[in-house]
XYZ file of C-alpha atoms in Angstrom:
462
model
C -32.650 19.950 57.603
C -29.938 19.564 60.223
C -28.044 16.294 60.596
C -29.510 15.830 64.087
C -33.019 15.516 62.561
C -31.976 12.833 60.110
C -31.604 9.148 60.913
C -27.984 8.281 61.609
C -26.288 5.240 60.106
C -23.253 4.516 62.279
C -20.501 2.457 60.634
C -18.063 1.091 63.226
C -14.806 0.470 61.376
C -13.262 2.019 58.278
C -11.659 -1.067 56.772
C -12.641 -2.870 53.604
C -16.249 -3.561 54.653
C -16.728 -0.216 56.388
C -15.422 1.794 53.433
C -17.361 -0.060 50.753
C -20.562 -0.283 52.788
C -20.498 3.460 53.490
C -19.850 4.215 49.800
C -22.714 1.947 48.779
C -25.121 3.524 51.272
C -24.211 7.053 50.174
C -24.671 6.055 46.547
C -28.113 4.506 47.120
C -29.482 7.159 49.496
C -31.547 10.107 48.449
C -30.229 13.561 49.329
C -30.727 14.320 53.015
C -32.270 10.904 53.713
C -29.782 10.033 56.464
C -26.413 10.903 57.977
C -23.627 8.351 57.521
C -20.975 8.403 60.259
C -17.820 6.274 60.054
C -15.709 5.760 63.187
C -12.212 4.246 63.063
C -8.955 4.740 65.016
C -7.207 5.456 61.697
C -8.252 8.003 59.112
C -7.537 5.586 56.271
C -8.377 2.110 55.032
C -5.522 -0.378 54.444
C -5.629 -2.857 51.546
C -4.050 -5.726 53.449
C -3.286 -8.080 50.501
C -0.641 -5.551 49.412
C 1.174 -5.403 52.757
C 3.819 -8.001 51.727
C 4.635 -5.997 48.582
C 4.788 -2.787 50.616
C 7.206 -4.514 53.015
C 9.375 -5.504 50.053
C 9.333 -2.025 48.509
C 7.412 -3.048 45.364
C 4.593 -0.608 46.213
C 4.824 2.730 47.982
C 3.209 2.471 51.434
C 1.089 5.555 50.776
C -0.516 3.823 47.790
C -1.679 0.859 49.894
C -3.954 3.049 52.046
C -7.105 4.963 51.096
C -7.928 8.210 52.974
C -11.479 7.921 54.305
C -12.328 11.625 54.216
C -11.290 11.909 50.577
C -13.260 8.845 49.467
C -16.305 9.583 51.665
C -16.753 13.357 51.326
C -20.481 13.172 52.109
C -19.994 11.188 55.322
C -18.903 12.169 58.811
C -15.552 10.551 59.541
C -14.585 10.436 63.215
C -11.086 9.338 64.221
C -11.538 7.380 67.421
C -12.891 4.139 68.882
C -16.358 2.917 69.750
C -15.948 1.573 73.277
C -19.513 0.565 74.169
C -22.910 0.267 72.501
C -26.236 0.640 74.307
C -28.741 -1.136 72.053
C -31.776 -0.141 74.125
C -30.989 3.577 73.965
C -29.350 3.282 70.510
C -26.274 5.145 71.696
C -22.587 4.451 71.070
C -19.767 5.778 73.248
C -16.959 7.322 71.197
C -13.424 7.676 72.565
C -11.680 10.246 70.314
C -7.923 10.520 69.857
C -7.893 13.413 72.334
C -10.398 14.713 74.830
C -13.243 13.167 76.765
C -15.390 10.300 75.525
C -18.900 11.216 74.404
C -22.127 9.522 73.368
C -23.349 9.417 69.778
C -26.953 8.386 69.011
C -27.688 6.175 66.009
C -30.700 4.663 64.280
C -28.910 1.994 62.242
C -25.631 0.290 63.053
C -23.009 -1.446 60.887
C -20.328 -3.527 62.638
C -17.215 -3.686 60.442
C -14.323 -3.761 62.903
C -12.362 -6.459 61.099
C -9.868 -8.713 62.834
C -6.653 -8.479 64.835
C -3.644 -10.785 65.017
C -4.342 -14.051 66.803
C -1.610 -14.550 69.362
C -0.864 -17.048 72.116
C 0.796 -16.622 75.542
C 4.251 -17.476 74.211
C 7.118 -16.112 76.345
C 8.831 -13.227 74.550
C 6.299 -12.901 71.705
C 4.833 -9.568 72.819
C 8.314 -8.047 73.151
C 9.940 -9.560 70.038
C 7.136 -10.239 67.535
C 6.305 -8.173 64.454
C 2.762 -8.445 63.059
C 1.499 -7.859 59.516
C -1.957 -6.366 59.925
C -1.240 -2.703 59.229
C 0.837 -0.548 56.923
C 2.862 0.674 59.907
C 3.990 -2.896 60.591
C 4.874 -3.458 56.920
C 7.029 -0.315 56.855
C 8.584 -1.252 60.182
C 9.425 -4.752 58.951
C 11.077 -3.417 55.804
C 13.214 -0.937 57.724
C 14.012 -3.537 60.368
C 15.208 -6.170 57.872
C 17.417 -3.706 56.005
C 18.767 -2.431 59.317
C 19.784 -6.004 60.207
C 21.845 -6.154 57.014
C 23.500 -2.869 58.021
C 24.325 -4.303 61.444
C 25.740 -7.511 60.012
C 27.901 -5.608 57.545
C 29.348 -3.308 60.212
C 30.164 -5.774 63.006
C 33.019 -8.194 63.570
C 31.126 -10.122 66.249
C 30.071 -13.378 64.610
C 27.286 -14.043 67.136
C 25.750 -10.595 66.594
C 26.048 -11.056 62.847
C 24.396 -14.481 62.863
C 21.474 -13.245 64.976
C 20.976 -10.228 62.705
C 20.866 -12.378 59.553
C 18.384 -14.961 60.881
C 14.720 -14.262 60.049
C 11.903 -16.345 61.558
C 8.333 -16.262 60.209
C 5.549 -18.007 62.129
C 2.452 -18.849 60.088
C 2.251 -20.396 56.618
C -1.042 -19.008 55.348
C -1.344 -16.267 52.741
C 0.175 -13.586 54.980
C 3.140 -15.672 56.133
C 4.055 -17.307 52.806
C 3.666 -14.090 50.821
C 5.597 -12.012 53.350
C 8.562 -14.390 53.607
C 8.624 -14.705 49.812
C 8.661 -10.931 49.291
C 11.116 -10.167 52.114
C 13.536 -12.906 51.005
C 13.407 -11.442 47.512
C 14.172 -7.962 48.848
C 17.002 -9.184 51.097
C 18.553 -11.088 48.177
C 18.551 -7.898 46.070
C 19.836 -5.748 48.935
C 22.753 -8.113 49.644
C 24.280 -7.193 46.275
C 25.211 -3.779 47.701
C 27.041 -5.088 50.786
C 30.696 -6.094 50.824
C 30.486 -8.674 53.591
C 26.858 -9.870 53.381
C 25.509 -12.345 50.845
C 22.332 -14.389 50.549
C 24.283 -17.452 51.722
C 24.905 -15.696 55.051
C 21.169 -15.285 55.704
C 18.839 -17.831 57.252
C 15.090 -17.726 56.607
C 12.827 -20.006 58.668
C 9.086 -20.556 58.111
C 7.129 -22.347 60.864
C 3.522 -23.567 60.813
C 1.505 -25.770 63.141
C -0.389 -27.276 60.188
C 0.991 -29.964 57.910
C 0.971 -27.714 54.826
C 1.297 -24.080 53.781
C -1.060 -21.985 51.644
C -4.126 -24.156 52.390
C -6.312 -21.631 50.531
C -4.978 -22.741 47.113
C -5.227 -26.478 47.720
C -2.723 -29.205 48.644
C -0.929 -29.491 45.278
C -0.233 -25.773 44.888
C 0.579 -25.573 48.593
C 3.186 -28.286 48.121
C 4.558 -26.432 45.110
C 4.793 -23.253 47.195
C 6.680 -25.124 49.911
C 9.125 -26.662 47.431
C 9.598 -23.316 45.715
C 10.470 -21.545 48.962
C 12.847 -24.359 49.906
C 14.569 -24.035 46.519
C 15.323 -20.431 47.496
C 16.949 -21.519 50.744
C 13.975 -21.058 53.071
C 13.741 -23.672 55.838
C 10.115 -24.794 56.184
C 9.081 -26.618 59.381
C 5.511 -27.958 59.427
C 3.434 -29.603 62.152
C 5.353 -27.637 64.764
C 5.032 -24.376 66.668
C 7.071 -21.864 68.608
C 7.420 -22.478 72.349
C 9.281 -19.269 73.252
C 11.329 -16.415 71.826
C 12.657 -14.587 74.887
C 15.352 -12.060 73.892
C 15.239 -13.409 70.337
C 16.134 -16.983 71.323
C 13.563 -18.972 69.338
C 12.669 -22.441 70.581
C 10.447 -24.617 68.377
C 8.421 -27.560 69.565
C 10.389 -29.860 67.239
C 13.590 -29.057 69.185
C 15.130 -26.502 66.836
C 16.672 -23.463 68.551
C 17.900 -20.330 66.748
C 18.770 -16.765 67.740
C 17.058 -14.071 65.691
C 16.391 -10.339 65.855
C 13.450 -10.744 63.448
C 10.365 -12.738 64.446
C 7.364 -12.113 62.186
C 4.023 -13.394 63.496
C 1.352 -14.176 60.884
C -0.314 -17.170 62.561
C -3.897 -16.227 61.801
C -6.384 -13.605 62.958
C -9.289 -13.350 65.372
C -12.294 -10.990 65.569
C -11.706 -7.666 67.254
C -11.921 -8.274 71.048
C -13.957 -5.059 71.469
C -16.988 -6.931 70.091
C -17.372 -8.633 73.466
C -18.343 -5.268 75.006
C -21.136 -4.506 72.529
C -23.723 -6.970 73.814
C -24.123 -8.621 70.407
C -24.720 -12.363 69.850
C -21.344 -13.959 69.161
C -20.339 -17.274 67.644
C -17.986 -19.793 69.296
C -14.882 -17.995 67.995
C -16.026 -14.467 68.850
C -17.574 -13.462 65.505
C -20.854 -11.535 65.377
C -23.600 -14.031 64.532
C -25.536 -12.882 61.465
C -28.410 -14.040 59.326
C -28.031 -14.677 55.594
C -29.122 -11.056 55.071
C -26.111 -9.902 57.147
C -28.463 -8.640 59.855
C -27.255 -9.508 63.337
C -29.325 -12.311 64.874
C -32.218 -10.999 66.951
C -31.993 -7.398 65.707
C -33.653 -5.367 62.978
C -31.314 -2.352 62.804
C -27.804 -3.844 63.126
C -25.745 -5.429 60.352
C -22.272 -7.005 60.311
C -19.915 -8.406 57.668
C -16.288 -9.153 56.931
C -13.687 -10.633 59.259
C -15.667 -9.845 62.414
C -18.847 -11.601 61.257
C -20.030 -15.205 61.146
C -21.918 -15.211 57.826
C -23.677 -18.380 56.601
C -22.288 -19.643 53.283
C -25.413 -20.410 51.248
C -23.443 -21.963 48.375
C -21.671 -24.388 50.700
C -24.890 -25.254 52.501
C -26.702 -25.975 49.265
C -23.855 -28.354 48.445
C -24.617 -30.301 51.633
C -22.363 -28.676 54.247
C -24.808 -27.500 56.895
C -22.071 -25.751 58.907
C -20.491 -23.774 56.048
C -19.451 -20.208 56.863
C -17.964 -17.569 54.568
C -14.157 -17.439 54.944
C -12.605 -14.125 56.097
C -11.021 -12.869 52.872
C -11.149 -9.786 50.644
C -13.218 -11.620 48.036
C -16.158 -12.041 50.412
C -15.637 -8.737 52.226
C -16.083 -6.695 49.043
C -19.260 -8.484 48.000
C -20.713 -8.593 51.507
C -20.174 -4.846 51.860
C -22.270 -4.134 48.766
C -25.131 -6.386 49.877
C -24.925 -4.916 53.373
C -25.117 -1.369 52.026
C -28.171 -2.218 49.949
C -29.844 -3.925 52.908
C -29.267 -0.981 55.222
C -30.996 1.332 52.751
C -33.777 -1.221 52.211
C -34.222 -1.644 55.961
C -34.393 2.118 56.426
C -37.153 2.304 53.807
C -39.022 -0.756 55.077
C -38.234 -2.963 52.076
C -37.285 -6.683 52.164
C -33.664 -7.699 52.762
C -31.513 -9.508 50.209
C -29.612 -12.681 51.133
C -25.858 -12.836 50.615
C -24.664 -15.660 48.386
C -21.347 -15.915 46.591
C -19.458 -18.871 45.134
C -15.724 -19.015 45.688
C -13.821 -17.693 42.644
C -10.451 -19.090 43.743
C -7.351 -17.648 45.342
C -4.071 -16.076 44.258
C -0.793 -15.566 46.106
C 2.504 -13.871 45.229
C 5.805 -15.288 46.491
C 8.088 -12.499 45.318
C 8.791 -10.938 41.927
C 7.591 -13.160 39.055
C 6.683 -15.994 41.433
C 3.275 -17.094 42.656
C 0.455 -19.645 42.777
C -3.177 -19.290 41.714
C -6.321 -21.398 41.706
C -9.143 -20.040 39.537
C -12.604 -21.569 39.989
C -14.879 -21.490 36.930
C -18.032 -23.396 37.721
C -17.011 -26.984 38.475
C -13.599 -26.514 36.852
C -10.500 -25.472 38.800
C -7.569 -23.958 36.898
C -4.270 -24.214 38.769
C -1.406 -21.916 37.831
C 2.099 -21.449 39.196
C 5.166 -19.372 38.524
C 5.129 -16.168 36.472
C 1.614 -16.611 35.049
C 0.165 -17.041 38.547
C 2.069 -13.948 39.640
C 0.433 -11.963 36.821
C -2.950 -13.250 37.983
C -2.133 -12.200 41.548
C -1.193 -8.674 40.545
C -4.040 -8.311 38.062
C -6.720 -9.428 40.512
C -5.543 -7.365 43.473
C -4.684 -4.387 41.283
C -8.278 -4.238 40.067
C -9.663 -4.941 43.566
C -7.746 -1.997 45.052
C -10.343 0.619 46.092
C -10.658 3.828 44.056
C -9.357 4.600 40.590
C -6.775 6.949 42.109
C -5.099 4.151 44.069
C -5.325 1.692 41.178
C -3.363 4.088 38.972
C -0.731 4.679 41.655
C -0.237 0.959 42.291
C 0.076 0.114 38.593
C 2.483 3.065 38.198
C 4.664 1.613 40.983
C 4.700 -1.747 39.224
C 5.498 -0.175 35.859
C 8.417 1.832 37.248
C 9.654 -1.317 38.965
C 10.052 -2.948 35.536
C 12.677 -0.383 34.530
C 14.230 0.798 37.794
C 16.052 -1.219 40.446
C 14.376 -1.893 43.775
C 14.997 0.694 46.509
C 16.901 -0.873 49.407
C 17.266 2.138 51.699
C 16.644 1.570 55.406
C 14.818 4.418 57.139
C 14.990 2.972 60.620
C 15.238 6.458 62.134
C 11.546 6.923 61.211
C 10.651 5.030 64.375
C 12.254 7.781 66.505
C 12.233 10.809 64.189
C 12.785 13.382 66.965
C 15.780 11.688 68.572
C 18.450 13.645 66.679
C 16.652 16.969 67.227
C 16.208 16.146 70.909
C 19.914 15.489 71.307
C 20.736 18.754 69.526
C 18.266 20.744 71.639
C 19.490 19.497 75.013
C 21.456 22.101 77.011
C 25.183 21.815 76.414
C 27.130 20.549 79.442
C 28.935 23.231 81.433
C 32.697 23.299 80.812
C 34.956 22.189 83.643
C 36.377 25.010 85.768
C 39.527 26.319 84.107
C 42.749 26.049 86.055
C 43.912 29.360 87.597
C 46.816 31.042 85.757
C 50.268 30.371 87.174
C 50.803 34.073 87.945
C 47.662 34.278 90.048
C 48.664 31.165 91.936
C 52.085 32.757 92.685
C 50.476 36.009 93.938
C 48.128 34.055 96.114
C 51.060 32.267 97.701
């Protein structure tokens, strides 16, 4: 039977939900029952909780991503974007990396586009800001920070040096606190190899509009995290925000002004804006509105989950919170993907759908090597950990949650080698423009200036 005669299950997005949902569907399907097609602009899935460690050099960047074609050998993987969806005709428009856009018919649809950085119209942010949503940004941040140390070590201009050694992080949630903790750790280690740069010369600033950091682990552990970062020399400014950062001149709402070459933006996420073009029912913040079965409201062949979905939290609602929604984290994404995969197969076969329900198991966060906070929920009991033990919990949980056995082994191997070998502090800033040196070498050589006529010839001419 050709693939065109089979029902097509179109998975829009190859992130955590897209990858796991597609794997689940392929596992549950009978041979030849349907064609699974995954569409994503990247040919790999990124495990985002490991981005701070990749930025600090604790994990190789290649081990933080999972190649979709290798993990989904029985699926069609298309590298491109879904630009529009016609629900009446059941057709999606695909814009590939190269070539003309084309239409792709589907019978069942999974929306798993994830989220993008939530930004505000702050002057200078688009030009100066560095996000932390993809592995490319994590690698870029690492190279950028180490390059700033190189600049500071090689200049005699005190203003240039001060700007290079000032690092501003906006956002005190998991992404912001973990990233500043890991990067400060890396910069502290790297400074040991510079003659004129020390940790005392650097300035790390963490800014958040809320009145606390790490809200996911509770107020007490959040306060511990704040005090811990401050003990390492990080300036933490709460209940304030950034007004502008034009040309690296950062102005905070509380009146503080600093010059910095490094402005890292981790102030939350928002659903992928492309959802607005799909004609799906959206919640007040732009999430796809779903039922408890993860089916999109008002449809019988479309499902959604993860960061781009507004999924009712049955556990919270049973506890009396009628407006409880599942938070956008890896814990829920993994479990939603499995239920979604089962429901797609059940829907295809005409069987009843299963409701998604999951109680929060807690949260873990790393703040650099051997430093972290963790809150483990066991029934009605909450176990709060901090320091090295919490760091072990952080690595153990995320190490086991990393997709595929292959990547688990590689990540644990990186950690094991890191116990015996010193951290790599090499800046590969030239990766951003890898062809520049070759381009300069390949340019035509300038023509030599016309040589002066010999004295004899000048005499004959006279």
